[in-house]
mmCIF file of C-alpha atoms in Angstrom:
data_model
loop_
_atom_site.group_PDB
_atom_site.id
_atom_site.type_symbol
_atom_site.label_atom_id
_atom_site.label_comp_id
_atom_site.label_asym_id
_atom_site.label_seq_id
_atom_site.Cartn_x
_atom_site.Cartn_y
_atom_site.Cartn_z
ATOM 1 C CA UNK A 24 30.648 21.991 -30.177
ATOM 2 C CA UNK A 25 30.749 24.968 -32.522
ATOM 3 C CA UNK A 26 33.458 25.343 -35.263
ATOM 4 C CA UNK A 27 34.899 28.278 -33.637
ATOM 5 C CA UNK A 28 35.458 26.170 -30.379
ATOM 6 C CA UNK A 29 37.063 23.397 -32.302
ATOM 7 C CA UNK A 30 39.349 25.891 -33.882
ATOM 8 C CA UNK A 31 40.321 27.385 -30.596
ATOM 9 C CA UNK A 32 41.070 23.974 -29.149
ATOM 10 C CA UNK A 33 43.052 23.038 -32.174
ATOM 11 C CA UNK A 34 45.202 26.236 -31.882
ATOM 12 C CA UNK A 35 45.773 25.609 -28.096
ATOM 13 C CA UNK A 36 46.992 22.130 -28.695
ATOM 14 C CA UNK A 37 49.088 23.283 -31.661
ATOM 15 C CA UNK A 38 50.732 25.969 -29.603
ATOM 16 C CA UNK A 39 51.659 23.636 -26.758
ATOM 17 C CA UNK A 40 53.326 21.143 -29.291
ATOM 18 C CA UNK A 41 54.933 23.760 -31.514
ATOM 19 C CA UNK A 42 58.606 24.444 -31.617
ATOM 20 C CA UNK A 43 59.221 28.029 -30.440
ATOM 21 C CA UNK A 44 60.341 30.586 -32.951
ATOM 22 C CA UNK A 45 62.137 33.852 -32.073
ATOM 23 C CA UNK A 46 60.657 37.364 -32.618
ATOM 24 C CA UNK A 47 62.503 40.560 -32.144
ATOM 25 C CA UNK A 48 60.331 43.176 -30.464
ATOM 26 C CA UNK A 49 60.966 46.988 -29.938
ATOM 27 C CA UNK A 50 59.232 49.407 -27.525
ATOM 28 C CA UNK A 51 55.485 49.331 -27.956
ATOM 29 C CA UNK A 52 55.408 45.703 -29.037
ATOM 30 C CA UNK A 53 53.789 46.203 -32.502
ATOM 31 C CA UNK A 54 55.740 43.251 -33.855
ATOM 32 C CA UNK A 55 54.208 40.965 -31.384
ATOM 33 C CA UNK A 56 50.677 42.365 -31.953
ATOM 34 C CA UNK A 57 51.171 41.471 -35.597
ATOM 35 C CA UNK A 58 52.374 38.041 -34.880
ATOM 36 C CA UNK A 59 49.384 37.230 -32.748
ATOM 37 C CA UNK A 60 46.996 38.322 -35.376
ATOM 38 C CA UNK A 61 48.756 36.455 -38.175
ATOM 39 C CA UNK A 62 50.163 33.340 -36.348
ATOM 40 C CA UNK A 63 47.551 32.159 -33.768
ATOM 41 C CA UNK A 64 48.296 28.655 -32.347
ATOM 42 C CA UNK A 65 52.148 28.950 -32.338
ATOM 43 C CA UNK A 66 54.952 29.259 -29.789
ATOM 44 C CA UNK A 67 57.275 32.178 -29.613
ATOM 45 C CA UNK A 68 60.367 33.552 -27.758
ATOM 46 C CA UNK A 69 60.492 37.241 -27.528
ATOM 47 C CA UNK A 70 63.852 38.835 -28.005
ATOM 48 C CA UNK A 71 63.528 42.348 -26.524
ATOM 49 C CA UNK A 72 65.286 45.386 -27.936
ATOM 50 C CA UNK A 73 67.886 47.090 -25.825
ATOM 51 C CA UNK A 74 65.832 50.308 -26.313
ATOM 52 C CA UNK A 75 62.971 48.755 -24.162
ATOM 53 C CA UNK A 76 65.493 47.861 -21.311
ATOM 54 C CA UNK A 77 67.441 49.231 -18.361
ATOM 55 C CA UNK A 78 70.436 47.141 -17.227
ATOM 56 C CA UNK A 79 72.034 46.645 -13.780
ATOM 57 C CA UNK A 80 75.245 44.891 -13.019
ATOM 58 C CA UNK A 81 75.445 44.012 -9.250
ATOM 59 C CA UNK A 82 78.700 44.879 -7.540
ATOM 60 C CA UNK A 83 80.441 41.618 -6.493
ATOM 61 C CA UNK A 84 80.525 40.456 -3.028
ATOM 62 C CA UNK A 85 77.015 41.287 -1.953
ATOM 63 C CA UNK A 86 75.340 38.438 0.060
ATOM 64 C CA UNK A 87 72.627 37.624 -2.537
ATOM 65 C CA UNK A 88 72.048 33.859 -2.263
ATOM 66 C CA UNK A 89 69.671 33.286 -5.178
ATOM 67 C CA UNK A 90 67.643 34.969 -7.991
ATOM 68 C CA UNK A 91 64.922 36.053 -5.629
ATOM 69 C CA UNK A 92 67.510 37.984 -3.683
ATOM 70 C CA UNK A 93 69.021 39.435 -6.865
ATOM 71 C CA UNK A 94 65.613 40.557 -7.947
ATOM 72 C CA UNK A 95 64.724 42.152 -4.632
ATOM 73 C CA UNK A 96 68.079 44.111 -4.592
ATOM 74 C CA UNK A 97 67.630 45.120 -8.284
ATOM 75 C CA UNK A 98 64.128 46.397 -7.524
ATOM 76 C CA UNK A 99 65.448 48.783 -4.895
ATOM 77 C CA UNK A 100 68.217 49.994 -7.132
ATOM 78 C CA UNK A 101 65.830 50.764 -10.049
ATOM 79 C CA UNK A 102 63.437 52.507 -7.632
ATOM 80 C CA UNK A 103 66.333 54.693 -6.439
ATOM 81 C CA UNK A 104 67.220 55.789 -10.054
ATOM 82 C CA UNK A 105 63.782 55.900 -11.652
ATOM 83 C CA UNK A 106 61.516 56.630 -8.845
ATOM 84 C CA UNK A 107 57.760 55.537 -8.824
ATOM 85 C CA UNK A 108 57.942 54.513 -12.454
ATOM 86 C CA UNK A 109 60.158 51.570 -11.476
ATOM 87 C CA UNK A 110 57.220 49.889 -9.848
ATOM 88 C CA UNK A 111 55.774 48.983 -13.105
ATOM 89 C CA UNK A 112 59.117 47.481 -14.463
ATOM 90 C CA UNK A 113 59.121 43.711 -15.006
ATOM 91 C CA UNK A 114 62.492 42.458 -13.886
ATOM 92 C CA UNK A 115 64.639 39.653 -15.213
ATOM 93 C CA UNK A 116 67.379 38.749 -12.761
ATOM 94 C CA UNK A 117 70.394 36.639 -13.609
ATOM 95 C CA UNK A 118 73.387 34.981 -11.852
ATOM 96 C CA UNK A 119 76.355 33.240 -13.212
ATOM 97 C CA UNK A 120 79.074 32.333 -10.940
ATOM 98 C CA UNK A 121 80.178 35.354 -8.906
ATOM 99 C CA UNK A 122 78.476 37.768 -11.398
ATOM 100 C CA UNK A 123 74.819 38.906 -11.070
ATOM 101 C CA UNK A 124 72.493 41.546 -12.614
ATOM 102 C CA UNK A 125 69.050 42.281 -13.807
ATOM 103 C CA UNK A 126 67.367 43.701 -16.761
ATOM 104 C CA UNK A 127 64.198 46.003 -16.277
ATOM 105 C CA UNK A 128 61.411 46.062 -19.004
ATOM 106 C CA UNK A 129 60.238 49.663 -19.376
ATOM 107 C CA UNK A 130 59.268 49.944 -22.997
ATOM 108 C CA UNK A 131 56.848 47.097 -22.936
ATOM 109 C CA UNK A 132 54.120 45.984 -20.590
ATOM 110 C CA UNK A 133 54.634 42.260 -19.676
ATOM 111 C CA UNK A 134 51.082 41.868 -18.634
ATOM 112 C CA UNK A 135 49.810 43.226 -21.944
ATOM 113 C CA UNK A 136 52.125 40.821 -23.791
ATOM 114 C CA UNK A 137 50.829 37.819 -21.926
ATOM 115 C CA UNK A 138 47.186 38.937 -22.545
ATOM 116 C CA UNK A 139 47.751 39.286 -26.258
ATOM 117 C CA UNK A 140 49.325 35.674 -26.337
ATOM 118 C CA UNK A 141 46.471 34.168 -24.360
ATOM 119 C CA UNK A 142 43.862 35.742 -26.659
ATOM 120 C CA UNK A 143 45.520 34.479 -29.777
ATOM 121 C CA UNK A 144 46.376 31.019 -28.167
ATOM 122 C CA UNK A 145 50.052 31.850 -28.667
ATOM 123 C CA UNK A 146 52.423 30.117 -26.261
ATOM 124 C CA UNK A 147 54.786 32.617 -24.867
ATOM 125 C CA UNK A 148 57.935 30.486 -24.099
ATOM 126 C CA UNK A 149 60.305 33.275 -22.932
ATOM 127 C CA UNK A 150 60.856 36.988 -22.924
ATOM 128 C CA UNK A 151 64.608 37.698 -22.923
ATOM 129 C CA UNK A 152 66.840 40.658 -23.570
ATOM 130 C CA UNK A 153 68.293 40.733 -27.023
ATOM 131 C CA UNK A 154 71.904 40.928 -25.782
ATOM 132 C CA UNK A 155 71.541 37.690 -23.662
ATOM 133 C CA UNK A 156 70.219 35.718 -26.679
ATOM 134 C CA UNK A 157 72.894 37.124 -28.948
ATOM 135 C CA UNK A 158 75.676 36.343 -26.340
ATOM 136 C CA UNK A 159 74.588 32.724 -26.176
ATOM 137 C CA UNK A 160 74.684 32.537 -30.016
ATOM 138 C CA UNK A 161 78.409 33.537 -30.169
ATOM 139 C CA UNK A 162 81.048 31.056 -31.246
ATOM 140 C CA UNK A 163 83.099 29.426 -28.532
ATOM 141 C CA UNK A 164 86.269 31.446 -29.333
ATOM 142 C CA UNK A 165 84.461 34.692 -28.681
ATOM 143 C CA UNK A 166 82.557 33.596 -25.618
ATOM 144 C CA UNK A 167 85.545 32.167 -23.944
ATOM 145 C CA UNK A 168 87.786 35.123 -24.726
ATOM 146 C CA UNK A 169 88.659 38.428 -22.822
ATOM 147 C CA UNK A 170 87.481 41.733 -23.957
ATOM 148 C CA UNK A 171 84.330 43.604 -24.887
ATOM 149 C CA UNK A 172 81.300 42.085 -26.592
ATOM 150 C CA UNK A 173 78.930 44.717 -28.041
ATOM 151 C CA UNK A 174 75.198 44.387 -28.810
ATOM 152 C CA UNK A 175 74.449 47.518 -30.937
ATOM 153 C CA UNK A 176 71.079 48.964 -31.943
ATOM 154 C CA UNK A 177 71.395 52.408 -33.623
ATOM 155 C CA UNK A 178 71.838 54.817 -30.750
ATOM 156 C CA UNK A 179 72.046 52.182 -27.989
ATOM 157 C CA UNK A 180 74.874 49.681 -27.149
ATOM 158 C CA UNK A 181 75.090 47.018 -24.467
ATOM 159 C CA UNK A 182 78.725 46.631 -23.666
ATOM 160 C CA UNK A 183 79.634 43.260 -22.000
ATOM 161 C CA UNK A 184 83.099 42.862 -20.607
ATOM 162 C CA UNK A 185 84.422 39.333 -20.664
ATOM 163 C CA UNK A 186 87.343 37.781 -18.837
ATOM 164 C CA UNK A 187 88.084 34.357 -20.210
ATOM 165 C CA UNK A 188 84.458 33.736 -20.723
ATOM 166 C CA UNK A 189 83.283 35.237 -17.339
ATOM 167 C CA UNK A 190 81.032 38.316 -17.397
ATOM 168 C CA UNK A 191 82.706 40.935 -15.208
ATOM 169 C CA UNK A 192 80.707 44.023 -16.372
ATOM 170 C CA UNK A 193 77.698 44.951 -18.332
ATOM 171 C CA UNK A 194 76.455 48.452 -19.266
ATOM 172 C CA UNK A 195 73.746 49.953 -21.646
ATOM 173 C CA UNK A 196 74.937 53.162 -23.239
ATOM 174 C CA UNK A 197 73.894 55.894 -25.525
ATOM 175 C CA UNK A 198 76.085 56.159 -28.651
ATOM 176 C CA UNK A 199 76.131 57.961 -31.872
ATOM 177 C CA UNK A 200 78.372 55.257 -33.484
ATOM 178 C CA UNK A 201 80.584 52.294 -32.217
ATOM 179 C CA UNK A 202 83.462 54.774 -32.332
ATOM 180 C CA UNK A 203 82.005 56.338 -29.137
ATOM 181 C CA UNK A 204 83.061 53.200 -27.336
ATOM 182 C CA UNK A 205 86.725 53.806 -27.800
ATOM 183 C CA UNK A 206 89.423 52.430 -29.946
ATOM 184 C CA UNK A 207 89.522 48.891 -28.444
ATOM 185 C CA UNK A 208 88.349 46.408 -31.089
ATOM 186 C CA UNK A 209 85.461 44.381 -29.611
ATOM 187 C CA UNK A 210 85.540 40.557 -29.606
ATOM 188 C CA UNK A 211 82.210 40.601 -31.407
ATOM 189 C CA UNK A 212 79.452 42.976 -32.451
ATOM 190 C CA UNK A 213 75.840 41.974 -32.700
ATOM 191 C CA UNK A 214 72.776 43.581 -34.281
ATOM 192 C CA UNK A 215 69.114 42.811 -34.697
ATOM 193 C CA UNK A 216 69.803 41.520 -38.213
ATOM 194 C CA UNK A 217 71.959 38.689 -36.801
ATOM 195 C CA UNK A 218 70.659 35.061 -36.784
ATOM 196 C CA UNK A 219 70.524 34.173 -33.126
ATOM 197 C CA UNK A 220 71.043 30.460 -32.825
ATOM 198 C CA UNK A 221 72.307 29.051 -29.567
ATOM 199 C CA UNK A 222 75.886 27.568 -29.593
ATOM 200 C CA UNK A 223 77.774 25.203 -27.426
ATOM 201 C CA UNK A 224 80.327 26.963 -25.160
ATOM 202 C CA UNK A 225 80.728 28.635 -21.761
ATOM 203 C CA UNK A 226 77.566 29.447 -19.848
ATOM 204 C CA UNK A 227 76.081 32.868 -20.354
ATOM 205 C CA UNK A 228 73.397 34.865 -18.349
ATOM 206 C CA UNK A 229 69.854 33.690 -19.057
ATOM 207 C CA UNK A 230 67.472 36.508 -17.831
ATOM 208 C CA UNK A 231 63.913 35.942 -18.517
ATOM 209 C CA UNK A 232 61.013 38.267 -17.824
ATOM 210 C CA UNK A 233 58.418 35.566 -17.505
ATOM 211 C CA UNK A 234 57.663 34.654 -13.831
ATOM 212 C CA UNK A 235 59.782 31.802 -12.442
ATOM 213 C CA UNK A 236 57.845 28.669 -11.270
ATOM 214 C CA UNK A 237 58.550 25.338 -9.787
ATOM 215 C CA UNK A 238 57.653 23.535 -13.044
ATOM 216 C CA UNK A 239 60.090 23.434 -15.853
ATOM 217 C CA UNK A 240 59.444 24.608 -19.521
ATOM 218 C CA UNK A 241 58.996 20.947 -20.441
ATOM 219 C CA UNK A 242 55.739 20.790 -18.425
ATOM 220 C CA UNK A 243 53.290 22.077 -21.033
ATOM 221 C CA UNK A 244 54.670 20.083 -24.096
ATOM 222 C CA UNK A 245 54.613 16.890 -22.146
ATOM 223 C CA UNK A 246 51.397 17.620 -20.463
ATOM 224 C CA UNK A 247 49.754 18.408 -23.843
ATOM 225 C CA UNK A 248 51.162 15.147 -25.302
ATOM 226 C CA UNK A 249 49.781 13.131 -22.368
ATOM 227 C CA UNK A 250 46.432 14.869 -22.756
ATOM 228 C CA UNK A 251 46.390 13.947 -26.454
ATOM 229 C CA UNK A 252 47.186 10.291 -25.554
ATOM 230 C CA UNK A 253 44.377 10.339 -23.010
ATOM 231 C CA UNK A 254 41.827 11.813 -25.338
ATOM 232 C CA UNK A 255 42.720 9.239 -28.048
ATOM 233 C CA UNK A 256 42.445 6.393 -25.536
ATOM 234 C CA UNK A 257 39.073 7.668 -24.162
ATOM 235 C CA UNK A 258 37.781 7.887 -27.761
ATOM 236 C CA UNK A 259 38.906 4.402 -28.515
ATOM 237 C CA UNK A 260 37.324 3.231 -25.259
ATOM 238 C CA UNK A 261 33.970 4.730 -26.101
ATOM 239 C CA UNK A 262 33.973 3.204 -29.546
ATOM 240 C CA UNK A 263 35.182 -0.164 -28.237
ATOM 241 C CA UNK A 264 32.394 -0.314 -25.620
ATOM 242 C CA UNK A 265 29.847 0.604 -28.225
ATOM 243 C CA UNK A 266 30.962 -2.265 -30.430
ATOM 244 C CA UNK A 267 31.060 -4.626 -27.438
ATOM 245 C CA UNK A 268 27.456 -3.674 -26.534
ATOM 246 C CA UNK A 269 26.283 -4.314 -30.030
ATOM 247 C CA UNK A 270 28.142 -7.641 -30.253
ATOM 248 C CA UNK A 271 26.649 -8.736 -26.830
ATOM 249 C CA UNK A 272 23.191 -7.694 -27.925
ATOM 250 C CA UNK A 273 23.535 -9.971 -31.028
ATOM 251 C CA UNK A 274 24.693 -12.883 -29.055
ATOM 252 C CA UNK A 275 21.922 -12.502 -26.562
ATOM 253 C CA UNK A 276 19.401 -12.637 -29.466
ATOM 254 C CA UNK A 277 21.067 -15.782 -30.828
ATOM 255 C CA UNK A 278 20.954 -17.311 -27.298
ATOM 256 C CA UNK A 279 17.175 -16.620 -27.016
ATOM 257 C CA UNK A 280 16.404 -18.118 -30.492
ATOM 258 C CA UNK A 281 18.602 -21.216 -30.064
ATOM 259 C CA UNK A 282 19.199 -21.789 -26.360
ATOM 260 C CA UNK A 283 19.832 -25.512 -26.659
ATOM 261 C CA UNK A 284 21.644 -25.542 -29.844
ATOM 262 C CA UNK A 285 24.835 -23.864 -28.671
ATOM 263 C CA UNK A 286 27.646 -26.186 -27.889
ATOM 264 C CA UNK A 287 29.743 -25.619 -24.827
ATOM 265 C CA UNK A 288 32.665 -24.110 -26.908
ATOM 266 C CA UNK A 289 30.207 -21.720 -28.592
ATOM 267 C CA UNK A 290 28.773 -20.667 -25.226
ATOM 268 C CA UNK A 291 32.205 -19.863 -23.932
ATOM 269 C CA UNK A 292 32.887 -17.917 -27.182
ATOM 270 C CA UNK A 293 29.561 -16.013 -26.693
ATOM 271 C CA UNK A 294 30.782 -14.718 -23.197
ATOM 272 C CA UNK A 295 31.600 -11.133 -23.139
ATOM 273 C CA UNK A 296 35.208 -10.797 -24.440
ATOM 274 C CA UNK A 297 36.974 -7.512 -24.180
ATOM 275 C CA UNK A 298 38.971 -6.638 -27.166
ATOM 276 C CA UNK A 299 42.453 -5.441 -27.148
ATOM 277 C CA UNK A 300 41.620 -1.766 -28.022
ATOM 278 C CA UNK A 301 39.208 -1.439 -25.055
ATOM 279 C CA UNK A 302 41.811 -3.119 -22.780
ATOM 280 C CA UNK A 303 44.659 -0.837 -23.929
ATOM 281 C CA UNK A 304 42.265 2.252 -23.628
ATOM 282 C CA UNK A 305 41.401 1.468 -20.079
ATOM 283 C CA UNK A 306 45.063 0.831 -19.142
ATOM 284 C CA UNK A 307 46.011 4.124 -20.756
ATOM 285 C CA UNK A 308 43.381 6.036 -18.715
ATOM 286 C CA UNK A 309 44.683 4.257 -15.535
ATOM 287 C CA UNK A 310 48.277 5.181 -16.061
ATOM 288 C CA UNK A 311 49.709 7.560 -13.533
ATOM 289 C CA UNK A 312 50.261 10.223 -15.928
ATOM 290 C CA UNK A 313 50.925 13.103 -13.483
ATOM 291 C CA UNK A 314 53.976 11.427 -11.793
ATOM 292 C CA UNK A 315 55.085 10.052 -15.043
ATOM 293 C CA UNK A 316 55.218 13.342 -16.910
ATOM 294 C CA UNK A 317 56.563 15.170 -13.795
ATOM 295 C CA UNK A 318 59.470 12.768 -13.661
ATOM 296 C CA UNK A 319 60.347 13.202 -17.313
ATOM 297 C CA UNK A 320 60.277 16.957 -17.017
ATOM 298 C CA UNK A 321 62.266 16.932 -13.781
ATOM 299 C CA UNK A 322 64.939 14.735 -15.236
ATOM 300 C CA UNK A 323 65.323 17.031 -18.199
ATOM 301 C CA UNK A 324 64.804 20.298 -16.412
ATOM 302 C CA UNK A 325 68.503 21.168 -16.308
ATOM 303 C CA UNK A 326 68.888 20.266 -20.052
ATOM 304 C CA UNK A 327 67.210 23.413 -21.258
ATOM 305 C CA UNK A 328 68.486 22.924 -24.856
ATOM 306 C CA UNK A 329 66.371 19.808 -25.252
ATOM 307 C CA UNK A 330 63.337 20.259 -27.262
ATOM 308 C CA UNK A 331 60.680 17.495 -26.868
ATOM 309 C CA UNK A 332 59.015 16.166 -29.980
ATOM 310 C CA UNK A 333 56.674 13.470 -28.783
ATOM 311 C CA UNK A 334 55.717 10.755 -26.228
ATOM 312 C CA UNK A 335 54.221 7.443 -27.052
ATOM 313 C CA UNK A 336 52.950 4.962 -24.404
ATOM 314 C CA UNK A 337 51.802 1.342 -24.406
ATOM 315 C CA UNK A 338 50.119 0.578 -21.049
ATOM 316 C CA UNK A 339 49.545 -3.016 -21.797
ATOM 317 C CA UNK A 340 53.313 -3.564 -22.177
ATOM 318 C CA UNK A 341 54.288 -0.846 -19.673
ATOM 319 C CA UNK A 342 56.434 0.907 -22.244
ATOM 320 C CA UNK A 343 57.282 4.576 -22.981
ATOM 321 C CA UNK A 344 58.941 6.071 -25.854
ATOM 322 C CA UNK A 345 60.229 9.731 -25.869
ATOM 323 C CA UNK A 346 61.536 11.577 -28.875
ATOM 324 C CA UNK A 347 63.381 14.877 -28.787
ATOM 325 C CA UNK A 348 66.121 17.187 -30.163
ATOM 326 C CA UNK A 349 69.426 18.188 -28.523
ATOM 327 C CA UNK A 350 72.599 19.837 -29.692
ATOM 328 C CA UNK A 351 74.656 17.401 -27.704
ATOM 329 C CA UNK A 352 74.537 13.556 -27.478
ATOM 330 C CA UNK A 353 75.848 13.758 -23.892
ATOM 331 C CA UNK A 354 72.783 15.507 -22.743
ATOM 332 C CA UNK A 355 70.484 12.793 -24.110
ATOM 333 C CA UNK A 356 72.707 10.087 -22.522
ATOM 334 C CA UNK A 357 72.624 11.894 -19.091
ATOM 335 C CA UNK A 358 68.853 12.193 -19.357
ATOM 336 C CA UNK A 359 68.441 8.446 -20.087
ATOM 337 C CA UNK A 360 70.764 7.771 -17.051
ATOM 338 C CA UNK A 361 68.675 9.895 -14.757
ATOM 339 C CA UNK A 362 65.444 8.203 -15.890
ATOM 340 C CA UNK A 363 67.099 4.774 -15.411
ATOM 341 C CA UNK A 364 67.756 5.588 -11.659
ATOM 342 C CA UNK A 365 64.103 6.597 -11.049
ATOM 343 C CA UNK A 366 62.052 4.046 -9.044
ATOM 344 C CA UNK A 367 59.500 2.261 -11.318
ATOM 345 C CA UNK A 368 61.659 2.939 -14.494
ATOM 346 C CA UNK A 369 63.599 0.064 -16.034
ATOM 347 C CA UNK A 370 65.461 -0.833 -19.258
ATOM 348 C CA UNK A 371 65.919 2.825 -20.204
ATOM 349 C CA UNK A 372 67.809 2.922 -23.365
ATOM 350 C CA UNK A 373 68.956 5.669 -25.736
ATOM 351 C CA UNK A 374 67.761 3.665 -28.745
ATOM 352 C CA UNK A 375 68.430 6.094 -31.530
ATOM 353 C CA UNK A 376 70.512 9.115 -32.257
ATOM 354 C CA UNK A 377 70.586 10.786 -35.729
ATOM 355 C CA UNK A 378 70.747 14.035 -37.605
ATOM 356 C CA UNK A 379 67.613 16.115 -37.349
ATOM 357 C CA UNK A 380 65.503 16.384 -40.461
ATOM 358 C CA UNK A 381 65.705 19.625 -42.627
ATOM 359 C CA UNK A 382 64.246 22.581 -40.800
ATOM 360 C CA UNK A 383 65.061 21.294 -37.333
ATOM 361 C CA UNK A 384 68.074 22.291 -35.229
ATOM 362 C CA UNK A 385 70.187 19.646 -33.363
ATOM 363 C CA UNK A 386 70.088 15.919 -33.506
ATOM 364 C CA UNK A 387 67.171 13.701 -32.929
ATOM 365 C CA UNK A 388 67.161 11.199 -30.237
ATOM 366 C CA UNK A 389 64.875 8.489 -28.936
ATOM 367 C CA UNK A 390 64.626 6.970 -25.409
ATOM 368 C CA UNK A 391 62.729 3.685 -24.795
ATOM 369 C CA UNK A 392 61.826 2.552 -21.224
ATOM 370 C CA UNK A 393 59.625 0.282 -19.219
ATOM 371 C CA UNK A 394 57.571 1.933 -16.474
ATOM 372 C CA UNK A 395 55.357 0.710 -13.651
ATOM 373 C CA UNK A 396 51.767 1.349 -14.718
ATOM 374 C CA UNK A 397 50.125 1.210 -11.423
ATOM 375 C CA UNK A 398 50.246 3.398 -8.246
ATOM 376 C CA UNK A 399 52.914 5.931 -9.304
ATOM 377 C CA UNK A 400 56.458 6.259 -10.386
#
């Protein structure tokens, strides 16, 4: 395997396990091109400038049952206003209670962003409108209030009307200054210079331009961790078998030289004995990784603020240890409870909960469990 191939594999694995960082991108996406050139093997969430977006707030009362229906309706509306150009827009629908809407990406090509990410082994976690990321970062008092919240970028402002935390209107407007919006003092004003860190509080719209799929965002980190475990196990197995073969060959030579001198106890000791490393390696390889990882990601799919840090497994003892970060202990407790109700899972315990290390956001938790190692979960 060439050094360049080794490096690509290392970057791919690093990207799957990396904690995503945020990057603000403007029309054209030069910021992301620079990121891909300078930061291969990382994970990133793109925060898209309002200058690269069109916004649609859907009138209440329309029979739009889910996000697919919201997206289909939004596509029709954007085509009505922007004509054939709207066919190229990537859409990010959202729904929150009775409110629904969609953002259209017109200043960036989503396919080009994803191609850049793939070429640089960068994991593209999300592509979200800046106003949505900012709204989720507001303190509880502002998000739960009534009035206008304004995301402002030079000559563009996204005005979000809140009614006791509920989004009742959303509009992108051209402005010379905030004074153009009227005399009413906004609940909050955000700009690209703000630090956008998610805060606890009322739910906010979560539009994302990346295609929706049945698998949760946890799938890649967990699958990569599982793959790393399997690779390590396979390497250990190969090494163990090599040592066993060498030992067996040595015992065969001794037996040929002194066939009658060996006592019964010595002959029993000379029989092939599988060492613990080989046994554990084979057990790890035989574990039902797909249902195991699928169950973990399914149980945590609703807890989108959980960031997974690692997975350790002991096939011989049938034990699994999960580590992650969460802003709320209740989420970790709920996750442990869901796993505990899963067939094949037992003794599920939230064994550790502590403040995260410097540089990490949230609180670290650890879940230990016993799982069935044969057949499925």
